[in-house]
PDB file of C-alpha atoms and ligand atoms in Angstrom:
ATOM      1  CA  UNK A   1     -11.057  -3.173 224.941  1.00 41.00           C
ATOM      2  CA  UNK A   2     -10.601  -0.637 227.698  1.00 49.00           C
ATOM      3  CA  UNK A   3     -12.327   2.726 227.753  1.00 49.00           C
ATOM      4  CA  UNK A   4     -10.418   5.165 225.640  1.00 55.00           C
ATOM      5  CA  UNK A   5      -8.712   2.609 223.397  1.00 51.00           C
ATOM      6  CA  UNK A   6     -11.025   3.222 220.474  1.00 56.00           C
ATOM      7  CA  UNK A   7     -10.386   6.969 220.496  1.00 71.00           C
ATOM      8  CA  UNK A   8      -6.623   6.867 220.953  1.00 78.00           C
ATOM      9  CA  UNK A   9      -6.773   7.799 224.626  1.00 90.00           C
ATOM     10  CA  UNK A  10      -6.066   4.461 226.294  1.00 91.00           C
ATOM     11  CA  UNK A  11      -4.774   4.962 229.834  1.00 95.00           C
ATOM     12  CA  UNK A  12      -3.164   1.669 230.807  1.00 95.00           C
ATOM     13  CA  UNK A  13      -2.133   2.588 234.369  1.00 96.00           C
ATOM     14  CA  UNK A  14      -5.307   4.574 235.107  1.00 97.00           C
ATOM     15  CA  UNK A  15      -3.476   7.713 236.275  1.00 97.00           C
ATOM     16  CA  UNK A  16      -5.570   9.979 233.974  1.00 98.00           C
ATOM     17  CA  UNK A  17      -2.666  10.567 231.553  1.00 97.00           C
ATOM     18  CA  UNK A  18      -3.319   8.668 228.289  1.00 94.00           C
ATOM     19  CA  UNK A  19      -0.465   6.410 227.134  1.00 90.00           C
ATOM     20  CA  UNK A  20       0.348   8.678 224.178  1.00 88.00           C
ATOM     21  CA  UNK A  21       0.702  11.637 226.556  1.00 92.00           C
ATOM     22  CA  UNK A  22       2.996   9.674 228.887  1.00 91.00           C
ATOM     23  CA  UNK A  23       5.237   9.023 225.879  1.00 85.00           C
ATOM     24  CA  UNK A  24       5.389  12.739 225.121  1.00 86.00           C
ATOM     25  CA  UNK A  25       6.064  13.862 228.700  1.00 90.00           C
ATOM     26  CA  UNK A  26       8.430  10.956 229.496  1.00 88.00           C
ATOM     27  CA  UNK A  27       6.461   9.337 232.294  1.00 91.00           C
ATOM     28  CA  UNK A  28       5.933   5.580 232.594  1.00 90.00           C
ATOM     29  CA  UNK A  29       2.621   4.503 230.993  1.00 91.00           C
ATOM     30  CA  UNK A  30       2.639   1.420 233.242  1.00 93.00           C
ATOM     31  CA  UNK A  31       3.078   3.278 236.554  1.00 94.00           C
ATOM     32  CA  UNK A  32       0.759   5.931 237.991  1.00 97.00           C
ATOM     33  CA  UNK A  33       3.718   7.334 239.967  1.00 96.00           C
ATOM     34  CA  UNK A  34       6.828   7.074 237.775  1.00 93.00           C
ATOM     35  CA  UNK A  35       9.346   8.266 240.416  1.00 92.00           C
ATOM     36  CA  UNK A  36       7.524   6.507 243.269  1.00 94.00           C
ATOM     37  CA  UNK A  37       7.541   9.613 245.483  1.00 93.00           C
ATOM     38  CA  UNK A  38       3.868   9.401 246.442  1.00 93.00           C
ATOM     39  CA  UNK A  39       2.764  12.197 244.105  1.00 93.00           C
ATOM     40  CA  UNK A  40       0.887  10.867 241.089  1.00 95.00           C
ATOM     41  CA  UNK A  41       2.119  11.474 237.539  1.00 96.00           C
ATOM     42  CA  UNK A  42      -0.915  13.581 236.606  1.00 96.00           C
ATOM     43  CA  UNK A  43      -0.350  16.051 239.427  1.00 95.00           C
ATOM     44  CA  UNK A  44       3.392  16.317 238.703  1.00 93.00           C
ATOM     45  CA  UNK A  45       2.844  16.811 234.978  1.00 94.00           C
ATOM     46  CA  UNK A  46       0.147  19.452 235.371  1.00 93.00           C
ATOM     47  CA  UNK A  47       2.126  21.251 238.074  1.00 89.00           C
ATOM     48  CA  UNK A  48       5.200  21.395 235.804  1.00 86.00           C
ATOM     49  CA  UNK A  49       7.017  19.309 238.404  1.00 85.00           C
ATOM     50  CA  UNK A  50       9.607  16.566 237.955  1.00 86.00           C
ATOM     51  CA  UNK A  51       7.648  13.324 237.468  1.00 90.00           C
ATOM     52  CA  UNK A  52      10.851  11.381 236.813  1.00 88.00           C
ATOM     53  CA  UNK A  53      12.642  12.597 239.933  1.00 86.00           C
ATOM     54  CA  UNK A  54      11.296  12.401 243.499  1.00 88.00           C
ATOM     55  CA  UNK A  55      10.249  15.848 244.652  1.00 82.00           C
ATOM     56  CA  UNK A  56       8.487  17.745 247.365  1.00 76.00           C
ATOM     57  CA  UNK A  57       4.726  17.764 247.752  1.00 71.00           C
ATOM     58  CA  UNK A  58       2.816  20.147 245.541  1.00 70.00           C
ATOM     59  CA  UNK A  59       0.698  23.004 246.814  1.00 73.00           C
ATOM     60  CA  UNK A  60      -3.040  22.852 246.286  1.00 73.00           C
ATOM     61  CA  UNK A  61      -2.752  24.986 243.222  1.00 79.00           C
ATOM     62  CA  UNK A  62      -4.682  25.829 240.080  1.00 84.00           C
ATOM     63  CA  UNK A  63      -2.655  24.748 237.101  1.00 90.00           C
ATOM     64  CA  UNK A  64      -2.651  24.144 233.381  1.00 93.00           C
ATOM     65  CA  UNK A  65      -0.388  22.099 231.093  1.00 94.00           C
ATOM     66  CA  UNK A  66      -0.486  21.746 227.331  1.00 94.00           C
ATOM     67  CA  UNK A  67       0.934  18.663 225.576  1.00 94.00           C
ATOM     68  CA  UNK A  68       1.027  17.735 221.882  1.00 92.00           C
ATOM     69  CA  UNK A  69       0.993  14.118 220.718  1.00 89.00           C
ATOM     70  CA  UNK A  70       1.229  12.305 217.399  1.00 83.00           C
ATOM     71  CA  UNK A  71      -0.500   9.139 216.219  1.00 77.00           C
ATOM     72  CA  UNK A  72      -0.866   6.075 218.439  1.00 70.00           C
ATOM     73  CA  UNK A  73       1.125   2.936 217.472  1.00 64.00           C
ATOM     74  CA  UNK A  74       0.142   1.600 214.071  1.00 68.00           C
ATOM     75  CA  UNK A  75      -2.259   4.495 213.495  1.00 71.00           C
ATOM     76  CA  UNK A  76      -0.181   6.715 211.246  1.00 70.00           C
ATOM     77  CA  UNK A  77      -3.292   8.445 209.913  1.00 73.00           C
ATOM     78  CA  UNK A  78      -4.373   9.599 213.365  1.00 77.00           C
ATOM     79  CA  UNK A  79      -4.365  13.353 213.818  1.00 82.00           C
ATOM     80  CA  UNK A  80      -1.918  15.172 215.996  1.00 86.00           C
ATOM     81  CA  UNK A  81      -3.681  16.004 219.252  1.00 90.00           C
ATOM     82  CA  UNK A  82      -3.483  18.978 221.528  1.00 93.00           C
ATOM     83  CA  UNK A  83      -4.118  18.025 225.142  1.00 95.00           C
ATOM     84  CA  UNK A  84      -5.001  20.606 227.745  1.00 95.00           C
ATOM     85  CA  UNK A  85      -4.830  19.382 231.321  1.00 96.00           C
ATOM     86  CA  UNK A  86      -6.290  21.370 234.188  1.00 95.00           C
ATOM     87  CA  UNK A  87      -6.113  20.847 237.907  1.00 93.00           C
ATOM     88  CA  UNK A  88      -8.072  23.091 240.230  1.00 92.00           C
ATOM     89  CA  UNK A  89      -9.707  23.246 243.613  1.00 91.00           C
ATOM     90  CA  UNK A  90     -13.071  24.569 244.709  1.00 87.00           C
ATOM     91  CA  UNK A  91     -15.407  23.200 242.020  1.00 83.00           C
ATOM     92  CA  UNK A  92     -15.835  23.645 238.286  1.00 83.00           C
ATOM     93  CA  UNK A  93     -16.877  27.279 238.643  1.00 88.00           C
ATOM     94  CA  UNK A  94     -13.210  28.050 239.396  1.00 89.00           C
ATOM     95  CA  UNK A  95     -12.386  27.527 235.732  1.00 89.00           C
ATOM     96  CA  UNK A  96     -13.565  30.837 234.361  1.00 90.00           C
ATOM     97  CA  UNK A  97     -12.122  30.924 230.862  1.00 90.00           C
ATOM     98  CA  UNK A  98      -9.498  29.468 228.615  1.00 90.00           C
ATOM     99  CA  UNK A  99      -8.164  30.184 225.163  1.00 93.00           C
ATOM    100  CA  UNK A 100      -5.498  28.729 222.905  1.00 94.00           C
ATOM    101  CA  UNK A 101      -3.528  30.147 220.037  1.00 94.00           C
ATOM    102  CA  UNK A 102      -0.730  29.360 217.624  1.00 91.00           C
ATOM    103  CA  UNK A 103       2.379  31.462 217.198  1.00 90.00           C
ATOM    104  CA  UNK A 104       4.562  31.247 214.116  1.00 88.00           C
ATOM    105  CA  UNK A 105       8.078  32.698 214.290  1.00 84.00           C
ATOM    106  CA  UNK A 106       7.608  34.247 210.850  1.00 81.00           C
ATOM    107  CA  UNK A 107       4.872  36.457 212.313  1.00 83.00           C
ATOM    108  CA  UNK A 108       6.226  37.633 215.643  1.00 79.00           C
ATOM    109  CA  UNK A 109       3.576  38.820 218.053  1.00 81.00           C
ATOM    110  CA  UNK A 110       0.669  37.482 215.980  1.00 88.00           C
ATOM    111  CA  UNK A 111      -1.611  35.121 217.879  1.00 91.00           C
ATOM    112  CA  UNK A 112      -3.553  32.819 215.536  1.00 90.00           C
ATOM    113  CA  UNK A 113      -6.586  31.801 217.571  1.00 90.00           C
ATOM    114  CA  UNK A 114      -7.305  28.094 217.975  1.00 89.00           C
ATOM    115  CA  UNK A 115     -10.915  28.008 218.991  1.00 84.00           C
ATOM    116  CA  UNK A 116     -10.626  24.481 220.297  1.00 81.00           C
ATOM    117  CA  UNK A 117     -14.318  23.976 220.992  1.00 78.00           C
ATOM    118  CA  UNK A 118     -15.033  24.424 217.287  1.00 79.00           C
ATOM    119  CA  UNK A 119     -12.904  21.401 216.368  1.00 81.00           C
ATOM    120  CA  UNK A 120     -14.748  18.188 215.591  1.00 83.00           C
ATOM    121  CA  UNK A 121     -14.533  15.309 218.063  1.00 86.00           C
ATOM    122  CA  UNK A 122     -13.135  17.283 220.979  1.00 91.00           C
ATOM    123  CA  UNK A 123     -13.161  15.014 224.000  1.00 92.00           C
ATOM    124  CA  UNK A 124     -13.605  16.039 227.578  1.00 92.00           C
ATOM    125  CA  UNK A 125     -12.608  13.789 230.468  1.00 94.00           C
ATOM    126  CA  UNK A 126     -12.736  14.680 234.124  1.00 95.00           C
ATOM    127  CA  UNK A 127     -12.005  13.188 237.488  1.00 96.00           C
ATOM    128  CA  UNK A 128     -12.876  14.498 240.913  1.00 94.00           C
ATOM    129  CA  UNK A 129     -10.330  13.292 243.452  1.00 94.00           C
ATOM    130  CA  UNK A 130     -10.560  13.254 247.232  1.00 91.00           C
ATOM    131  CA  UNK A 131      -7.418  15.253 248.000  1.00 89.00           C
ATOM    132  CA  UNK A 132      -5.921  16.307 244.680  1.00 91.00           C
ATOM    133  CA  UNK A 133      -8.622  18.539 243.269  1.00 92.00           C
ATOM    134  CA  UNK A 134     -10.654  18.480 240.097  1.00 94.00           C
ATOM    135  CA  UNK A 135      -8.883  17.135 237.014  1.00 95.00           C
ATOM    136  CA  UNK A 136      -9.928  18.028 233.504  1.00 95.00           C
ATOM    137  CA  UNK A 137      -8.574  16.865 230.158  1.00 96.00           C
ATOM    138  CA  UNK A 138      -9.589  18.526 226.883  1.00 94.00           C
ATOM    139  CA  UNK A 139      -8.298  16.464 223.930  1.00 94.00           C
ATOM    140  CA  UNK A 140      -8.406  18.293 220.618  1.00 92.00           C
ATOM    141  CA  UNK A 141      -7.743  16.340 217.394  1.00 90.00           C
ATOM    142  CA  UNK A 142      -6.041  18.826 215.094  1.00 86.00           C
ATOM    143  CA  UNK A 143      -4.447  17.906 211.782  1.00 80.00           C
ATOM    144  CA  UNK A 144      -2.375  14.973 210.619  1.00 78.00           C
ATOM    145  CA  UNK A 145       1.250  14.978 211.670  1.00 77.00           C
ATOM    146  CA  UNK A 146       2.162  15.494 207.999  1.00 77.00           C
ATOM    147  CA  UNK A 147       0.128  18.720 207.854  1.00 81.00           C
ATOM    148  CA  UNK A 148       1.458  19.817 211.218  1.00 82.00           C
ATOM    149  CA  UNK A 149       4.968  19.491 209.835  1.00 83.00           C
ATOM    150  CA  UNK A 150       4.331  22.350 207.424  1.00 85.00           C
ATOM    151  CA  UNK A 151       3.838  24.683 210.417  1.00 86.00           C
ATOM    152  CA  UNK A 152       7.144  23.842 212.102  1.00 88.00           C
ATOM    153  CA  UNK A 153       8.646  25.425 214.028  1.00 88.00           C
ATOM    154  CA  UNK A 154       5.689  26.776 215.924  1.00 91.00           C
ATOM    155  CA  UNK A 155       4.450  27.318 219.398  1.00 92.00           C
ATOM    156  CA  UNK A 156       1.006  26.500 220.751  1.00 92.00           C
ATOM    157  CA  UNK A 157      -0.006  28.473 223.785  1.00 93.00           C
ATOM    158  CA  UNK A 158      -2.874  28.170 226.220  1.00 94.00           C
ATOM    159  CA  UNK A 159      -4.061  30.569 228.861  1.00 94.00           C
ATOM    160  CA  UNK A 160      -6.683  29.930 231.504  1.00 93.00           C
ATOM    161  CA  UNK A 161      -8.250  31.966 234.236  1.00 94.00           C
ATOM    162  CA  UNK A 162      -8.738  29.658 237.200  1.00 90.00           C
ATOM    163  CA  UNK A 163      -9.931  30.986 240.527  1.00 88.00           C
ATOM    164  CA  UNK A 164      -9.288  34.534 239.347  1.00 90.00           C
ATOM    165  CA  UNK A 165      -5.647  33.798 238.484  1.00 90.00           C
ATOM    166  CA  UNK A 166      -4.331  33.803 234.931  1.00 93.00           C
ATOM    167  CA  UNK A 167      -2.015  30.902 234.138  1.00 92.00           C
ATOM    168  CA  UNK A 168      -0.236  30.089 230.869  1.00 92.00           C
ATOM    169  CA  UNK A 169       1.209  26.953 229.326  1.00 93.00           C
ATOM    170  CA  UNK A 170       2.702  26.145 225.973  1.00 92.00           C
ATOM    171  CA  UNK A 171       4.077  23.528 223.631  1.00 93.00           C
ATOM    172  CA  UNK A 172       7.067  24.121 221.354  1.00 91.00           C
ATOM    173  CA  UNK A 173       7.102  22.105 218.155  1.00 90.00           C
ATOM    174  CA  UNK A 174      10.316  21.730 216.208  1.00 88.00           C
ATOM    175  CA  UNK A 175      11.693  19.828 213.271  1.00 84.00           C
ATOM    176  CA  UNK A 176      14.598  17.864 214.735  1.00 80.00           C
ATOM    177  CA  UNK A 177      16.441  16.302 211.816  1.00 76.00           C
ATOM    178  CA  UNK A 178      13.239  15.407 209.990  1.00 78.00           C
ATOM    179  CA  UNK A 179      11.301  14.284 213.071  1.00 79.00           C
ATOM    180  CA  UNK A 180       8.434  16.324 214.487  1.00 84.00           C
ATOM    181  CA  UNK A 181       9.510  16.881 218.051  1.00 86.00           C
ATOM    182  CA  UNK A 182       8.354  18.630 221.142  1.00 88.00           C
ATOM    183  CA  UNK A 183      10.606  20.123 223.784  1.00 89.00           C
ATOM    184  CA  UNK A 184       9.811  18.361 227.061  1.00 88.00           C
ATOM    185  CA  UNK A 185      11.085  19.555 230.463  1.00 88.00           C
ATOM    186  CA  UNK A 186      13.058  16.767 232.166  1.00 85.00           C
ATOM    187  CA  UNK A 187      13.648  18.469 235.510  1.00 79.00           C
ATOM    188  CA  UNK A 188      16.582  20.518 236.846  1.00 79.00           C
ATOM    189  CA  UNK A 189      16.060  23.030 234.034  1.00 85.00           C
ATOM    190  CA  UNK A 190      16.976  20.444 231.403  1.00 91.00           C
ATOM    191  CA  UNK A 191      15.028  19.409 228.314  1.00 91.00           C
ATOM    192  CA  UNK A 192      14.501  16.515 225.928  1.00 89.00           C
ATOM    193  CA  UNK A 193      13.654  16.815 222.258  1.00 85.00           C
ATOM    194  CA  UNK A 194      10.948  14.170 222.271  1.00 82.00           C
ATOM    195  CA  UNK A 195       9.605  12.847 218.984  1.00 80.00           C
ATOM    196  CA  UNK A 196       5.869  12.670 218.497  1.00 78.00           C
ATOM    197  CA  UNK A 197       4.230  10.241 216.128  1.00 61.00           C
ATOM    198  CA  UNK A 198       6.956   7.622 216.413  1.00 51.00           C
ATOM    199  CA  UNK A 199       5.306   5.277 218.875  1.00 47.00           C
ATOM    200  CA  UNK A 200       6.438   2.033 217.354  1.00 47.00           C
ATOM    201  CA  UNK A 201       7.749  -1.196 218.775  1.00 44.00           C
ATOM    202  CA  UNK A 202      10.324  -1.608 216.001  1.00 42.00           C
ATOM    203  CA  UNK A 203      12.617   1.138 217.300  1.00 45.00           C
ATOM    204  CA  UNK A 204      15.689  -0.166 219.094  1.00 42.00           C
ATOM    205  CA  UNK A 205      15.312   0.563 222.784  1.00 44.00           C
ATOM    206  CA  UNK A 206      17.848   1.327 225.488  1.00 48.00           C
ATOM    207  CA  UNK A 207      15.538   2.853 228.105  1.00 53.00           C
ATOM    208  CA  UNK A 208      17.523   6.049 227.836  1.00 68.00           C
ATOM    209  CA  UNK A 209      16.866   9.448 226.418  1.00 79.00           C
ATOM    210  CA  UNK A 210      19.120  12.363 225.450  1.00 86.00           C
ATOM    211  CA  UNK A 211      18.790  15.182 227.972  1.00 90.00           C
ATOM    212  CA  UNK A 212      19.997  18.660 227.035  1.00 92.00           C
ATOM    213  CA  UNK A 213      21.203  21.594 229.060  1.00 94.00           C
ATOM    214  CA  UNK A 214      20.441  24.706 227.049  1.00 95.00           C
ATOM    215  CA  UNK A 215      21.942  28.152 227.265  1.00 95.00           C
ATOM    216  CA  UNK A 216      20.259  31.134 225.624  1.00 95.00           C
ATOM    217  CA  UNK A 217      22.678  32.869 223.274  1.00 96.00           C
ATOM    218  CA  UNK A 218      20.456  35.319 221.416  1.00 93.00           C
ATOM    219  CA  UNK A 219      17.321  36.042 219.461  1.00 88.00           C
ATOM    220  CA  UNK A 220      16.918  34.695 215.932  1.00 78.00           C
ATOM    221  CA  UNK A 221      14.212  35.085 213.347  1.00 77.00           C
ATOM    222  CA  UNK A 222      12.526  31.876 214.488  1.00 76.00           C
ATOM    223  CA  UNK A 223      12.636  32.542 218.211  1.00 83.00           C
ATOM    224  CA  UNK A 224      15.189  32.320 220.975  1.00 89.00           C
ATOM    225  CA  UNK A 225      18.479  30.717 219.982  1.00 91.00           C
ATOM    226  CA  UNK A 226      19.910  28.196 222.463  1.00 94.00           C
ATOM    227  CA  UNK A 227      23.188  26.338 222.437  1.00 95.00           C
ATOM    228  CA  UNK A 228      23.319  22.780 223.721  1.00 94.00           C
ATOM    229  CA  UNK A 229      26.013  23.047 226.396  1.00 96.00           C
ATOM    230  CA  UNK A 230      25.625  19.545 227.827  1.00 93.00           C
ATOM    231  CA  UNK A 231      23.930  16.351 226.650  1.00 92.00           C
ATOM    232  CA  UNK A 232      23.598  13.173 228.612  1.00 89.00           C
ATOM    233  CA  UNK A 233      21.809   9.847 228.134  1.00 87.00           C
ATOM    234  CA  UNK A 234      19.489   9.178 231.054  1.00 84.00           C
ATOM    235  CA  UNK A 235      16.963   6.482 231.866  1.00 77.00           C
ATOM    236  CA  UNK A 236      13.474   7.072 230.526  1.00 73.00           C
ATOM    237  CA  UNK A 237      10.923   4.542 229.273  1.00 65.00           C
ATOM    238  CA  UNK A 238      11.709   2.434 226.229  1.00 60.00           C
ATOM    239  CA  UNK A 239      13.595   5.123 224.380  1.00 64.00           C
ATOM    240  CA  UNK A 240      16.751   5.034 222.388  1.00 65.00           C
ATOM    241  CA  UNK A 241      19.659   7.323 223.208  1.00 75.00           C
ATOM    242  CA  UNK A 242      22.370   6.914 220.624  1.00 73.00           C
ATOM    243  CA  UNK A 243      25.933   8.144 220.149  1.00 75.00           C
ATOM    244  CA  UNK A 244      24.571  11.284 218.473  1.00 79.00           C
ATOM    245  CA  UNK A 245      23.501  12.512 221.919  1.00 85.00           C
ATOM    246  CA  UNK A 246      26.958  13.530 223.108  1.00 83.00           C
ATOM    247  CA  UNK A 247      27.757  14.747 219.619  1.00 86.00           C
ATOM    248  CA  UNK A 248      24.987  17.308 219.834  1.00 88.00           C
ATOM    249  CA  UNK A 249      26.918  19.436 222.345  1.00 92.00           C
ATOM    250  CA  UNK A 250      27.743  22.727 220.711  1.00 93.00           C
ATOM    251  CA  UNK A 251      24.776  22.570 218.321  1.00 91.00           C
ATOM    252  CA  UNK A 252      22.185  25.324 218.292  1.00 90.00           C
ATOM    253  CA  UNK A 253      18.426  25.051 218.398  1.00 88.00           C
ATOM    254  CA  UNK A 254      15.886  27.775 217.850  1.00 86.00           C
ATOM    255  CA  UNK A 255      12.891  27.619 220.144  1.00 88.00           C
ATOM    256  CA  UNK A 256       9.840  29.620 219.062  1.00 85.00           C
ATOM    257  CA  UNK A 257       8.617  31.552 222.073  1.00 80.00           C
ATOM    258  CA  UNK A 258      11.584  30.474 224.210  1.00 84.00           C
ATOM    259  CA  UNK A 259      11.443  28.115 227.174  1.00 86.00           C
ATOM    260  CA  UNK A 260       8.881  30.055 229.225  1.00 80.00           C
ATOM    261  CA  UNK A 261       5.661  28.377 230.388  1.00 75.00           C
ATOM    262  CA  UNK A 262       6.609  24.933 229.230  1.00 77.00           C
TER     263      UNK A 262
HETATM  264 CA1   CA B   1      -1.582   6.718 232.192  1.00 72.99          CA
HETATM  265 CA1   CA B   2       5.614  11.042 241.452  1.00 72.99          CA
END
């Protein structure tokens, strides 16, 4: 058994992103550099880059990314996990503070604090790299996916002060036709509604995923209302992209907190 397997954080390709996180953010859990452009998946994910599409080098920047995952394969009782990933330069003292909170569309403007360090079994992993800065992963087991479902739609936000600069990140959680899903940036301003908690080998696979182009059309009670103006099946991991993908053009989705800081 490899390190991390027993706690649901197995990292098969050793790129510092656990397999369950790679599923959620659509990177390849068997390749430390999914798009083979010389920039590792961890750096591209934390920098809000395009890990599936070759891009330019990233600045030596202080960054934060929040990701939500569901249970690992065959572990349906595992809790949903909030992952906070940090990348910074200049030593640990650069990370001056961070806080997380939950926003529910029914209570606009109210920030429900998530004091993550008070959760049981919070795990901290870190890696000091030669050229890519200090990497930190805070994994916070939250509630079961079933309990999480009762909060949907919701938005989990994180804010950190790193090197004197305030940076924000967030996760949007939605109920997409009965499946707890997170809105994952795909690159080029497009998004994928990625299921969490459905990591199972029995799903039919086509190595494609349904990628949406979204256009804001107004504000609703639950957040910003977007219309799906284009939908296209594209290659991504062992995922299924069915005929319903194209059929979703014209549908509307409400995104709590909008698409900012994803
Ligand atoms: Ca990995
Ligand atoms: Ca890359």
